[in-house]
PDB file of C-alpha atoms and ligand atoms in Angstrom:
ATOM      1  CA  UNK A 167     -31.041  -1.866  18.658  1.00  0.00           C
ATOM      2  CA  UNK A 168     -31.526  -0.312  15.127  1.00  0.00           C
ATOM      3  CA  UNK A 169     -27.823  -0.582  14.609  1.00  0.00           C
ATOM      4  CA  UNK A 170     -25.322  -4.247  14.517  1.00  0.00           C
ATOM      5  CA  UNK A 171     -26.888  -7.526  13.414  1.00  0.00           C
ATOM      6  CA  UNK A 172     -30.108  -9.139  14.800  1.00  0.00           C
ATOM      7  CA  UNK A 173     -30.901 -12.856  14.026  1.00  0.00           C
ATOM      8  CA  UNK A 174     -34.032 -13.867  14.747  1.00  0.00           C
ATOM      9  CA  UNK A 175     -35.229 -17.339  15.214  1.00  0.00           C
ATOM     10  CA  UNK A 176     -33.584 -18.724  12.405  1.00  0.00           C
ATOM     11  CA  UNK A 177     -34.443 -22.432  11.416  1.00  0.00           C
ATOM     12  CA  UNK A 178     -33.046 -24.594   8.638  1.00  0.00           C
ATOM     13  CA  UNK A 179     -33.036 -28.381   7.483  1.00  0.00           C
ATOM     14  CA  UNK A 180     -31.618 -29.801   4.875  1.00  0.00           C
ATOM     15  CA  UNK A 181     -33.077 -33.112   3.002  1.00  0.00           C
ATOM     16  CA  UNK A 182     -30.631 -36.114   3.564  1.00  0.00           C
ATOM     17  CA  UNK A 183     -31.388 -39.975   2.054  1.00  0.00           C
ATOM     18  CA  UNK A 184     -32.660 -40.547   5.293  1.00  0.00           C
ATOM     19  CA  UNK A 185     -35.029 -37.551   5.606  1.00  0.00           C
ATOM     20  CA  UNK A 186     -34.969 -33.911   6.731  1.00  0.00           C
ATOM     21  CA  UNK A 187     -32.375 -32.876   9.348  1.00  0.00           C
ATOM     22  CA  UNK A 188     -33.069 -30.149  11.249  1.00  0.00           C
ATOM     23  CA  UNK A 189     -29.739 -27.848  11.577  1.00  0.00           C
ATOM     24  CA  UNK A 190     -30.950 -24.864  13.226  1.00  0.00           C
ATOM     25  CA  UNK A 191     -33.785 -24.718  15.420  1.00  0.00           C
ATOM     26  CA  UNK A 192     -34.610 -21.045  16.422  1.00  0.00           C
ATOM     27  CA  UNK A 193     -31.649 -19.336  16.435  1.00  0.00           C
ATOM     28  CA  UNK A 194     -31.429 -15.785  17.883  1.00  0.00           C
ATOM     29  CA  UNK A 195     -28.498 -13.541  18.092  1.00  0.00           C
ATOM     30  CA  UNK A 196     -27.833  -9.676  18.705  1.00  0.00           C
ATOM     31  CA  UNK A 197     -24.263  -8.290  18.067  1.00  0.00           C
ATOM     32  CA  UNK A 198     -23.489  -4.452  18.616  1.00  0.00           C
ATOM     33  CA  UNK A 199     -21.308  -2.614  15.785  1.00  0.00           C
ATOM     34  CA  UNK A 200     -17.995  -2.829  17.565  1.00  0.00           C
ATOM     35  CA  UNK A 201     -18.733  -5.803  19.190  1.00  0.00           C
ATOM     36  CA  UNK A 202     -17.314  -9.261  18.374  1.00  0.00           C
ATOM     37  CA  UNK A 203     -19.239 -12.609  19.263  1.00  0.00           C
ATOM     38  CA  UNK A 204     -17.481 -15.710  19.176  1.00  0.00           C
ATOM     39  CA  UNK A 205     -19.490 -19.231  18.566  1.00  0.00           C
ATOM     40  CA  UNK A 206     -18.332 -22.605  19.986  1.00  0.00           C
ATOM     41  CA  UNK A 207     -20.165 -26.059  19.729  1.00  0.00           C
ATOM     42  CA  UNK A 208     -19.658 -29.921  18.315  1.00  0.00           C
ATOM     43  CA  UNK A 209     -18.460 -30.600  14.502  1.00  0.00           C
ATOM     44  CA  UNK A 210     -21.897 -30.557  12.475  1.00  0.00           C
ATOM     45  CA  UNK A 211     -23.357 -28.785  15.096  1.00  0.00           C
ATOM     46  CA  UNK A 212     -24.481 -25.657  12.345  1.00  0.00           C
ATOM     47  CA  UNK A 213     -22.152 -22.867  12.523  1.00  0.00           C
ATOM     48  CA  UNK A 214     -21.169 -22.777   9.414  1.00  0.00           C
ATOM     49  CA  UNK A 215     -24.207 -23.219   8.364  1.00  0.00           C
ATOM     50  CA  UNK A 216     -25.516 -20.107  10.503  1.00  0.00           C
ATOM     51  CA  UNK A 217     -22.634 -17.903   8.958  1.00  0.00           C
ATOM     52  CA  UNK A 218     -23.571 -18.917   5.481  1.00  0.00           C
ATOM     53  CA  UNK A 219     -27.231 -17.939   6.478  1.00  0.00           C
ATOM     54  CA  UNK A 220     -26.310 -14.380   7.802  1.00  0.00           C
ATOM     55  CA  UNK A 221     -23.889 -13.709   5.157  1.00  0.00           C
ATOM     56  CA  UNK A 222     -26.497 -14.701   2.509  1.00  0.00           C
ATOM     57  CA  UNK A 223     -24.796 -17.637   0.966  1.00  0.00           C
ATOM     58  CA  UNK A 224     -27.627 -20.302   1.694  1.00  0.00           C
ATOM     59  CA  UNK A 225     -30.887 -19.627   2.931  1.00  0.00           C
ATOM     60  CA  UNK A 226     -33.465 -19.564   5.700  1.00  0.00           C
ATOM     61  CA  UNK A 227     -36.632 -21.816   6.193  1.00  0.00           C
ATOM     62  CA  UNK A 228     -37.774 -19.597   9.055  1.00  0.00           C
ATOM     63  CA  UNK A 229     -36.605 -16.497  11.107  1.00  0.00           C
ATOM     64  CA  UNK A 230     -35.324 -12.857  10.141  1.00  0.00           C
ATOM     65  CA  UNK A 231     -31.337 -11.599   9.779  1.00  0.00           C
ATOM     66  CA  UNK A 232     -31.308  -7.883  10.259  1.00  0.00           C
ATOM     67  CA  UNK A 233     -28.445  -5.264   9.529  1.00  0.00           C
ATOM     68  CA  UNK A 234     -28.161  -1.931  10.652  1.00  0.00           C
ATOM     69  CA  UNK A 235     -32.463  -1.886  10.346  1.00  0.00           C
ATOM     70  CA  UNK A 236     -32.246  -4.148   6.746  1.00  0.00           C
ATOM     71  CA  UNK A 237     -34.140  -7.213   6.370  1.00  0.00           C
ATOM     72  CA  UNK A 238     -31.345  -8.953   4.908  1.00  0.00           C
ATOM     73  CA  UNK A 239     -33.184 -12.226   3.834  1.00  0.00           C
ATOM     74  CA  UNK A 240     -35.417 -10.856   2.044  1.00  0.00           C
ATOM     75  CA  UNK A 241     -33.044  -9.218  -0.689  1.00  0.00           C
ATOM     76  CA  UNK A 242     -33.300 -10.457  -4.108  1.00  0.00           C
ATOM     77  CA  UNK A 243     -31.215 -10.242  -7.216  1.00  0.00           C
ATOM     78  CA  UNK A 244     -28.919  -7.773  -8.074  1.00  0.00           C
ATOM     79  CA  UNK A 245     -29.317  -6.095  -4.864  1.00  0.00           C
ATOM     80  CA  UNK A 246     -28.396  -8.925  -3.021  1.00  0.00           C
ATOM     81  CA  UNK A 247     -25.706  -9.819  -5.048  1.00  0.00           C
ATOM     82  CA  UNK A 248     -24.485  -6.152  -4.535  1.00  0.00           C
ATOM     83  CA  UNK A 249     -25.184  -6.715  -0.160  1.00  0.00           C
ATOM     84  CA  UNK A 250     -23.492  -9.617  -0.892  1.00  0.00           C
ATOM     85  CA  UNK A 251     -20.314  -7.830  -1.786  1.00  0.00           C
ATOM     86  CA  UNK A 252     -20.586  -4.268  -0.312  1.00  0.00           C
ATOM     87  CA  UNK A 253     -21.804  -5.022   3.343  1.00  0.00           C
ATOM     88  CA  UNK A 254     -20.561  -8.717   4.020  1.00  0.00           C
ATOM     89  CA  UNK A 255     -16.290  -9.137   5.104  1.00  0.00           C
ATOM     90  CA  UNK A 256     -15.963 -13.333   4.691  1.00  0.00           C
ATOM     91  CA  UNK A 257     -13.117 -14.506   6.328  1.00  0.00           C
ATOM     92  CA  UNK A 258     -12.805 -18.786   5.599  1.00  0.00           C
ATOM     93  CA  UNK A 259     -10.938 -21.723   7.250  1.00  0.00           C
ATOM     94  CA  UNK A 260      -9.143 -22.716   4.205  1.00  0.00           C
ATOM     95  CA  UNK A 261      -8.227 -18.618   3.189  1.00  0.00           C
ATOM     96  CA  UNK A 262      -9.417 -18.963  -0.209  1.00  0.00           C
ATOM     97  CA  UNK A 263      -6.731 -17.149  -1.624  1.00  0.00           C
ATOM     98  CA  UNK A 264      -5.959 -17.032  -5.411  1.00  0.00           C
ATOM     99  CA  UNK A 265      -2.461 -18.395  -5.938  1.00  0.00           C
ATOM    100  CA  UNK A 266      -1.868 -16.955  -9.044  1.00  0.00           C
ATOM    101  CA  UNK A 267      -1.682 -13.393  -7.378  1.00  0.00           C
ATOM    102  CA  UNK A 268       0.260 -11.684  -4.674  1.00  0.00           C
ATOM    103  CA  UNK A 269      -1.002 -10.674  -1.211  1.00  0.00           C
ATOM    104  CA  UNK A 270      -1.416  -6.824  -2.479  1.00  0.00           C
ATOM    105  CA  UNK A 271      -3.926  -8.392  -5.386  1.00  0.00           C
ATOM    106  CA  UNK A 272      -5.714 -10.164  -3.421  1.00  0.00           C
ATOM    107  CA  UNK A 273      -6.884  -7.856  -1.309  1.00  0.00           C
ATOM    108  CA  UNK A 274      -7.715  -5.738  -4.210  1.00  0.00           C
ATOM    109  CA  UNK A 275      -9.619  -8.169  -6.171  1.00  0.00           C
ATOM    110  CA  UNK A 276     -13.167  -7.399  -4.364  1.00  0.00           C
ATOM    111  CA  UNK A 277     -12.667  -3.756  -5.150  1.00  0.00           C
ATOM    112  CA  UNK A 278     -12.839  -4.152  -8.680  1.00  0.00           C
ATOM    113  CA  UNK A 279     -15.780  -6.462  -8.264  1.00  0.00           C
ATOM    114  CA  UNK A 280     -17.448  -4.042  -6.713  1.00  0.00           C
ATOM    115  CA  UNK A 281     -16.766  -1.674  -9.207  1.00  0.00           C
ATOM    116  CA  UNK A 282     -15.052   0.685  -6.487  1.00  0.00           C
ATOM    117  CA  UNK A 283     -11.711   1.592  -8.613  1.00  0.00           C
ATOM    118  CA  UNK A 284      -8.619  -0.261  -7.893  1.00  0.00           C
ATOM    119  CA  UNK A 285      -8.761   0.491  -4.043  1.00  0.00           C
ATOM    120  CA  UNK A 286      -4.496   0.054  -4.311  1.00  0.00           C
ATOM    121  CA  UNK A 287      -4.461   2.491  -1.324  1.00  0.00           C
ATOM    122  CA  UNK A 288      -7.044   0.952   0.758  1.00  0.00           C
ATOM    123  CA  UNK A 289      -5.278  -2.344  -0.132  1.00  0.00           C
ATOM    124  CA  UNK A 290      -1.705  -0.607   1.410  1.00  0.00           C
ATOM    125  CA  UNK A 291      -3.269   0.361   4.367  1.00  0.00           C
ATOM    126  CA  UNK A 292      -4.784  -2.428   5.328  1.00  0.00           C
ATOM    127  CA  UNK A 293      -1.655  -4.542   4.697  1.00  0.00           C
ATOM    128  CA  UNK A 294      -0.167  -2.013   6.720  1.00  0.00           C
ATOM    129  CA  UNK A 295      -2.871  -2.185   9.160  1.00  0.00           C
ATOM    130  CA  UNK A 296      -2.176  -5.894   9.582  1.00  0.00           C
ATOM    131  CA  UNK A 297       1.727  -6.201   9.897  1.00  0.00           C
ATOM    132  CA  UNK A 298       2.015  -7.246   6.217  1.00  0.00           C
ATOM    133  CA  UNK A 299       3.361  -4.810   4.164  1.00  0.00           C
ATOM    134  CA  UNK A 300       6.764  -6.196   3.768  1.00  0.00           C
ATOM    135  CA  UNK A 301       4.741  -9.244   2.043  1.00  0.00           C
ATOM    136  CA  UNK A 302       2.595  -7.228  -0.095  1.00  0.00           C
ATOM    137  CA  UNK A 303       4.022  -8.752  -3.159  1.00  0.00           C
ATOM    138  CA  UNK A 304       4.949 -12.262  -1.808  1.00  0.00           C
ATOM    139  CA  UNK A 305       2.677 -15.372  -3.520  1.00  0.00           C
ATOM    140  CA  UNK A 306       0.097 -17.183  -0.888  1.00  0.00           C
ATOM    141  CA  UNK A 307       2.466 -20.197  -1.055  1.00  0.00           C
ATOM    142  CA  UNK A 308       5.285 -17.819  -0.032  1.00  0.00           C
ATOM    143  CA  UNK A 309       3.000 -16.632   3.297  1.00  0.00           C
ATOM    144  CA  UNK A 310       2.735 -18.397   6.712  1.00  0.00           C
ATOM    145  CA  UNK A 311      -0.455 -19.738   7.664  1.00  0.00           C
ATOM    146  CA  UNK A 312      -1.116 -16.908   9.560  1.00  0.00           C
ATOM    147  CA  UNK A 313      -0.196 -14.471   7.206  1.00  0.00           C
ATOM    148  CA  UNK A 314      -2.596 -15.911   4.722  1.00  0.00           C
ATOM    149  CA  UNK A 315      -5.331 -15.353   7.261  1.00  0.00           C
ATOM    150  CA  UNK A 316      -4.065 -11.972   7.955  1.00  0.00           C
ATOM    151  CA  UNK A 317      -4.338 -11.368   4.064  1.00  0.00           C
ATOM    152  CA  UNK A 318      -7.847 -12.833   3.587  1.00  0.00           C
ATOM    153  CA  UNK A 319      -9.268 -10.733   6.737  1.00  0.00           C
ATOM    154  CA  UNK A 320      -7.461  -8.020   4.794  1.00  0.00           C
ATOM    155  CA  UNK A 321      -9.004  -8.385   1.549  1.00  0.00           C
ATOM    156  CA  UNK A 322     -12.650  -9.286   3.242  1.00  0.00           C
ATOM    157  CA  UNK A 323     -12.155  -5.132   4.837  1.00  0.00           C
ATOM    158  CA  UNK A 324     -11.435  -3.768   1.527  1.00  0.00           C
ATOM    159  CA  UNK A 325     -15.000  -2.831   0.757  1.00  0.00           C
ATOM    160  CA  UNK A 326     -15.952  -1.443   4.221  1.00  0.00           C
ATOM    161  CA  UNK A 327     -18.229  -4.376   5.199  1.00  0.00           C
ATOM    162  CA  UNK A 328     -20.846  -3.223   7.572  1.00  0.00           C
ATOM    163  CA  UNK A 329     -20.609  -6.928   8.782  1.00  0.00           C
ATOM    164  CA  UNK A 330     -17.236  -9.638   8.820  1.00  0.00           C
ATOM    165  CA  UNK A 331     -18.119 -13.222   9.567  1.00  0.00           C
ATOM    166  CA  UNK A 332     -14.793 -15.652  10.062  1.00  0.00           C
ATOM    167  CA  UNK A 333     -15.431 -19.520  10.184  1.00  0.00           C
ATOM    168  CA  UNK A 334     -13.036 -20.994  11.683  1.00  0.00           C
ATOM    169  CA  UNK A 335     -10.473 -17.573  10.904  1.00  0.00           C
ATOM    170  CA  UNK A 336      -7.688 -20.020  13.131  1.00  0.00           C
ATOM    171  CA  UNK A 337      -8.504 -23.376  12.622  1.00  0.00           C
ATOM    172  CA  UNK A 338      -4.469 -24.387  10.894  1.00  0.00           C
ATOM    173  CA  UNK A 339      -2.903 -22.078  13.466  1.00  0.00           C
ATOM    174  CA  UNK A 340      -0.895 -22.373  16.663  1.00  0.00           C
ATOM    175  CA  UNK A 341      -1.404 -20.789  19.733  1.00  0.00           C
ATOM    176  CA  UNK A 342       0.519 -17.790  19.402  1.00  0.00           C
ATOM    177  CA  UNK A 343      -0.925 -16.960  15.355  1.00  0.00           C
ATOM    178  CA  UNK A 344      -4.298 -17.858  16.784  1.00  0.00           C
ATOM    179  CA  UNK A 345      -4.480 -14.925  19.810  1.00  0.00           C
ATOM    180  CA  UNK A 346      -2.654 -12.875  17.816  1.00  0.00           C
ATOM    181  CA  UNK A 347      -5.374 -13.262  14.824  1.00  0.00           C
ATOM    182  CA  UNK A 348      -7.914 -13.112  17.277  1.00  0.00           C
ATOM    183  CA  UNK A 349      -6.902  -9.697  18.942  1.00  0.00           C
ATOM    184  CA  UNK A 350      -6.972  -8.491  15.296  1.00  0.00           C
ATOM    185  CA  UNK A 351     -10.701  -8.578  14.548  1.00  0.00           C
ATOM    186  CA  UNK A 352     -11.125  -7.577  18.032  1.00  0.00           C
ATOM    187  CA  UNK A 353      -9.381  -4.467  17.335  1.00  0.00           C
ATOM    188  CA  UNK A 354     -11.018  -4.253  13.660  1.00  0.00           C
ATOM    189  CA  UNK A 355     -14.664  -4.709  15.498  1.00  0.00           C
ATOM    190  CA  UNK A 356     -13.795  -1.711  17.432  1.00  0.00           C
ATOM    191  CA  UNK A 357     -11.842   0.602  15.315  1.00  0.00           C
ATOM    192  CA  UNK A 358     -14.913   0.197  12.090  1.00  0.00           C
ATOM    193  CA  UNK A 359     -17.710   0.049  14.901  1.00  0.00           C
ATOM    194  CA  UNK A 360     -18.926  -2.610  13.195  1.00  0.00           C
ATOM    195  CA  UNK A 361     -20.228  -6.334  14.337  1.00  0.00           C
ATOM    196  CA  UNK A 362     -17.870  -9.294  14.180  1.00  0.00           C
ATOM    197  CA  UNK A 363     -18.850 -12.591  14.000  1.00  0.00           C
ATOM    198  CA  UNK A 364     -16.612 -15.824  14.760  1.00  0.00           C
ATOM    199  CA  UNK A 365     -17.066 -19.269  14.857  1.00  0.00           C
ATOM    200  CA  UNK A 366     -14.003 -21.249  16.692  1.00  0.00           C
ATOM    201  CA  UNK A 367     -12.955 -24.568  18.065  1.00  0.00           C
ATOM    202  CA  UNK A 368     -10.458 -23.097  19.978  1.00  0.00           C
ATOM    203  CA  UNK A 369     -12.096 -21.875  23.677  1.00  0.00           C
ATOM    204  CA  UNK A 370      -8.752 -20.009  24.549  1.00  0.00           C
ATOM    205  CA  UNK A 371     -10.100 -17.595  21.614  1.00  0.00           C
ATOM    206  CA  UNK A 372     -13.773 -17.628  22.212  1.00  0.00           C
ATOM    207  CA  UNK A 373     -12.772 -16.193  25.951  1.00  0.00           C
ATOM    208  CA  UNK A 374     -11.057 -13.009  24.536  1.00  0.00           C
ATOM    209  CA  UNK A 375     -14.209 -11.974  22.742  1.00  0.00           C
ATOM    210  CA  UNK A 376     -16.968  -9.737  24.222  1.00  0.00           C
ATOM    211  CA  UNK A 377     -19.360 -12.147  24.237  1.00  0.00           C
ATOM    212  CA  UNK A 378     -19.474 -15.709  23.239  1.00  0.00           C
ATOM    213  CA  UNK A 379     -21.687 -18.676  22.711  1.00  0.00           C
ATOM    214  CA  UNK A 380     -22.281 -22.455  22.406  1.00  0.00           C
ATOM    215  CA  UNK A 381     -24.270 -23.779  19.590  1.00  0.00           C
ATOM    216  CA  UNK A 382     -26.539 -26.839  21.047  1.00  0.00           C
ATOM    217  CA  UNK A 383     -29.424 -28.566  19.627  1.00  0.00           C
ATOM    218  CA  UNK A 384     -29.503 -26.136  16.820  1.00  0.00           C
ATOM    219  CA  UNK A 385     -30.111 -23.259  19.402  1.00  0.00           C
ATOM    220  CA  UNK A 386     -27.005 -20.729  20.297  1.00  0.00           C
ATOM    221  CA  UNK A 387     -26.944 -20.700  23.894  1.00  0.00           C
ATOM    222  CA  UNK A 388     -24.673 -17.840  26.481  1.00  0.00           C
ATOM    223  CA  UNK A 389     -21.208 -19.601  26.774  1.00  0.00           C
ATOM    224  CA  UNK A 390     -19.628 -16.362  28.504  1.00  0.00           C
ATOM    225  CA  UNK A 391     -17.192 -13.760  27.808  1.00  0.00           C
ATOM    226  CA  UNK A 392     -16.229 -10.671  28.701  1.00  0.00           C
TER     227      UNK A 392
HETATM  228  N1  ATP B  68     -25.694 -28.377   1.767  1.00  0.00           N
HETATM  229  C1  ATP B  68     -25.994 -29.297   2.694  1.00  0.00           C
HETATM  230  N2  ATP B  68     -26.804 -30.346   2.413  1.00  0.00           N
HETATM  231  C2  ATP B  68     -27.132 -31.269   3.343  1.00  0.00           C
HETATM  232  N3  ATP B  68     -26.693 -31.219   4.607  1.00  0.00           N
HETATM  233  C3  ATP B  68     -25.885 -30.201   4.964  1.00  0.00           C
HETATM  234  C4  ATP B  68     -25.489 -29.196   4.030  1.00  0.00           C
HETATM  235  N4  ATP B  68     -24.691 -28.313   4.664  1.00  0.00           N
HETATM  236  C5  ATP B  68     -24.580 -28.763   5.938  1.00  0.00           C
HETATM  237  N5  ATP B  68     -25.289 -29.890   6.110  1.00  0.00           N
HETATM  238  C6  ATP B  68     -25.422 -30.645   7.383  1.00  0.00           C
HETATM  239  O1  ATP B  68     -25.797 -29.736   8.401  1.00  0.00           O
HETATM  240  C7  ATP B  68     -25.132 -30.040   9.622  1.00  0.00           C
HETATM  241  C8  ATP B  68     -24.402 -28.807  10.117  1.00  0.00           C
HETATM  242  O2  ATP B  68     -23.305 -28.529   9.269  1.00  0.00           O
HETATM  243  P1  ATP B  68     -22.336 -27.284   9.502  1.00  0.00           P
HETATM  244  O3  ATP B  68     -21.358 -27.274   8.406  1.00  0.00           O
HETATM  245  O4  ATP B  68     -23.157 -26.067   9.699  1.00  0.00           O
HETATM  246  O5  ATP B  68     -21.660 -27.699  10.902  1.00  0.00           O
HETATM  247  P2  ATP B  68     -20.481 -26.979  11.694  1.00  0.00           P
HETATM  248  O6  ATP B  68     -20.992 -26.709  13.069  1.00  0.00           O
HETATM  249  O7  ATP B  68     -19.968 -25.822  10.921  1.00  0.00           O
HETATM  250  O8  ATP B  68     -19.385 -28.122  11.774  1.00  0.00           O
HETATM  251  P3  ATP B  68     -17.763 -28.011  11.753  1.00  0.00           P
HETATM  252  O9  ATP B  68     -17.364 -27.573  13.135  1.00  0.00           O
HETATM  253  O10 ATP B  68     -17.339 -29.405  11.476  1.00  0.00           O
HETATM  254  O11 ATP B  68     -17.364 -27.049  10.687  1.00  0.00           O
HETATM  255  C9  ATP B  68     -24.233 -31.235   9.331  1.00  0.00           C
HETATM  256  O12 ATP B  68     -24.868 -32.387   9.784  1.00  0.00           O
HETATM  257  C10 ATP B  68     -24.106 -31.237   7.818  1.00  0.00           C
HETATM  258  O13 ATP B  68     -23.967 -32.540   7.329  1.00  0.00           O
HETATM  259 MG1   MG B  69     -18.136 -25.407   9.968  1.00  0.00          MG
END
């Protein structure tokens, strides 16, 4: 599979006072463009720690993170800094909103970090994409909790990621926000042909995506799905 994202025995410790802990232990995943895989397992089990791996945020002690063919780990610089922002959608718990601007700024803010003109269009449509565009110039302290969510997966398409990894995309929502927040980056999986990645607590969401799995013993192991 030349195309999607390819994790290859991934392993990763970090030094605590009482001595290394190993996090990840040989972690291996394959997700299609167009495909979505959702990740389960304990509280300080490594998820996050995986996404922040694969989306180039912390780094690797062992294993290989491939995208679209592109040994991703190995990028240094301003080239990574440029994957970084280009390729990777980052959709957070907490949505990581600035407060100081409205719903249609946010999700324009990447574009002009990117250097990729204003992107006010691609910003429209994506509000409009996502059921928002009667809040495009409502505050995030205006928004519901899953409007802010639908806002920051917003502004983490803006750039045409060739990759979106959510933590946690529904961890403040109810039922209801969370399905309907989790159909949404089915549907955005499909439509871009690109690979989602999501890491939940809540089961009744890992079920609806095409394939899903438990983190254990810093391994990812099959835990269903479609
Ligand atoms: N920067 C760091 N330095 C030291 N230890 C860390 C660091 N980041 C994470 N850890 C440790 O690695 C382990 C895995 O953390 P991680 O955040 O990946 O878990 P998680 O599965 O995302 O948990 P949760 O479901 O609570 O978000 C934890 O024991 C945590 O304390
Ligand atoms: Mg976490």
């Amino acid at each position: 599979m030349a195309n999607g994202l390819q994790v290859r025995g991934l392993v990763k410790s970090y030094d605590s006072p009482s001595g290394k802990v190993k996090v990840l232990s040989g972690v291996t995943l394959e997700v299609a463009g167009g495909e979505t895989a959702g990740i389960t397992g304990p509280s300080g089990s490594g998820k996050s720690t995986l996404l922040n791996i694969i989306g180039t945020l912390d780094t690797a002690d062992a294993g290989s993170v491939q995208l679209n063919g592109q040994d991703v780990l190995s990028l240094k610089g301003s080239r990574l800094y440029e994957f970084r922002n280009t390729s990777i959608g980052f959709v957070f718990q907490d949505h990581h909103l600035l407060p100081q601007l409205t719903a249609l700024e946010n999700v324009m803010l990447p574009s002009f970090l990117a250097a990729a003109g204003s992107g006010r269009e691609r910003a429209l449509e994506l509000l409009s994409e996502f059921g928002l565009s009667k809040r495009k110039d409502f505050f995030p302290s205006s928004l519901s909790g899953g409007e802010r969510q639908r806002v920051a997966a917003a502004r983490a398409l803006i750039n045409s990621p060739k990759l979106l990894l959510c933590d946690e995309p529904t961890g403040n929502l109810d039922e209801t926000a969370s399905a309907k927040t989790g159909k949404l980056f089915l549907s955005v999986a499909k439509k871009r042909k690109i690979p989602v990645v999501i890491v939940t607590h809540n089961l009744e969401l890992a079920k609806l995506f095409s394939v899903s799995y438990i983190m254990h013993d810093g391994k990812l192991l099959p835990g269903g799905g479609k």
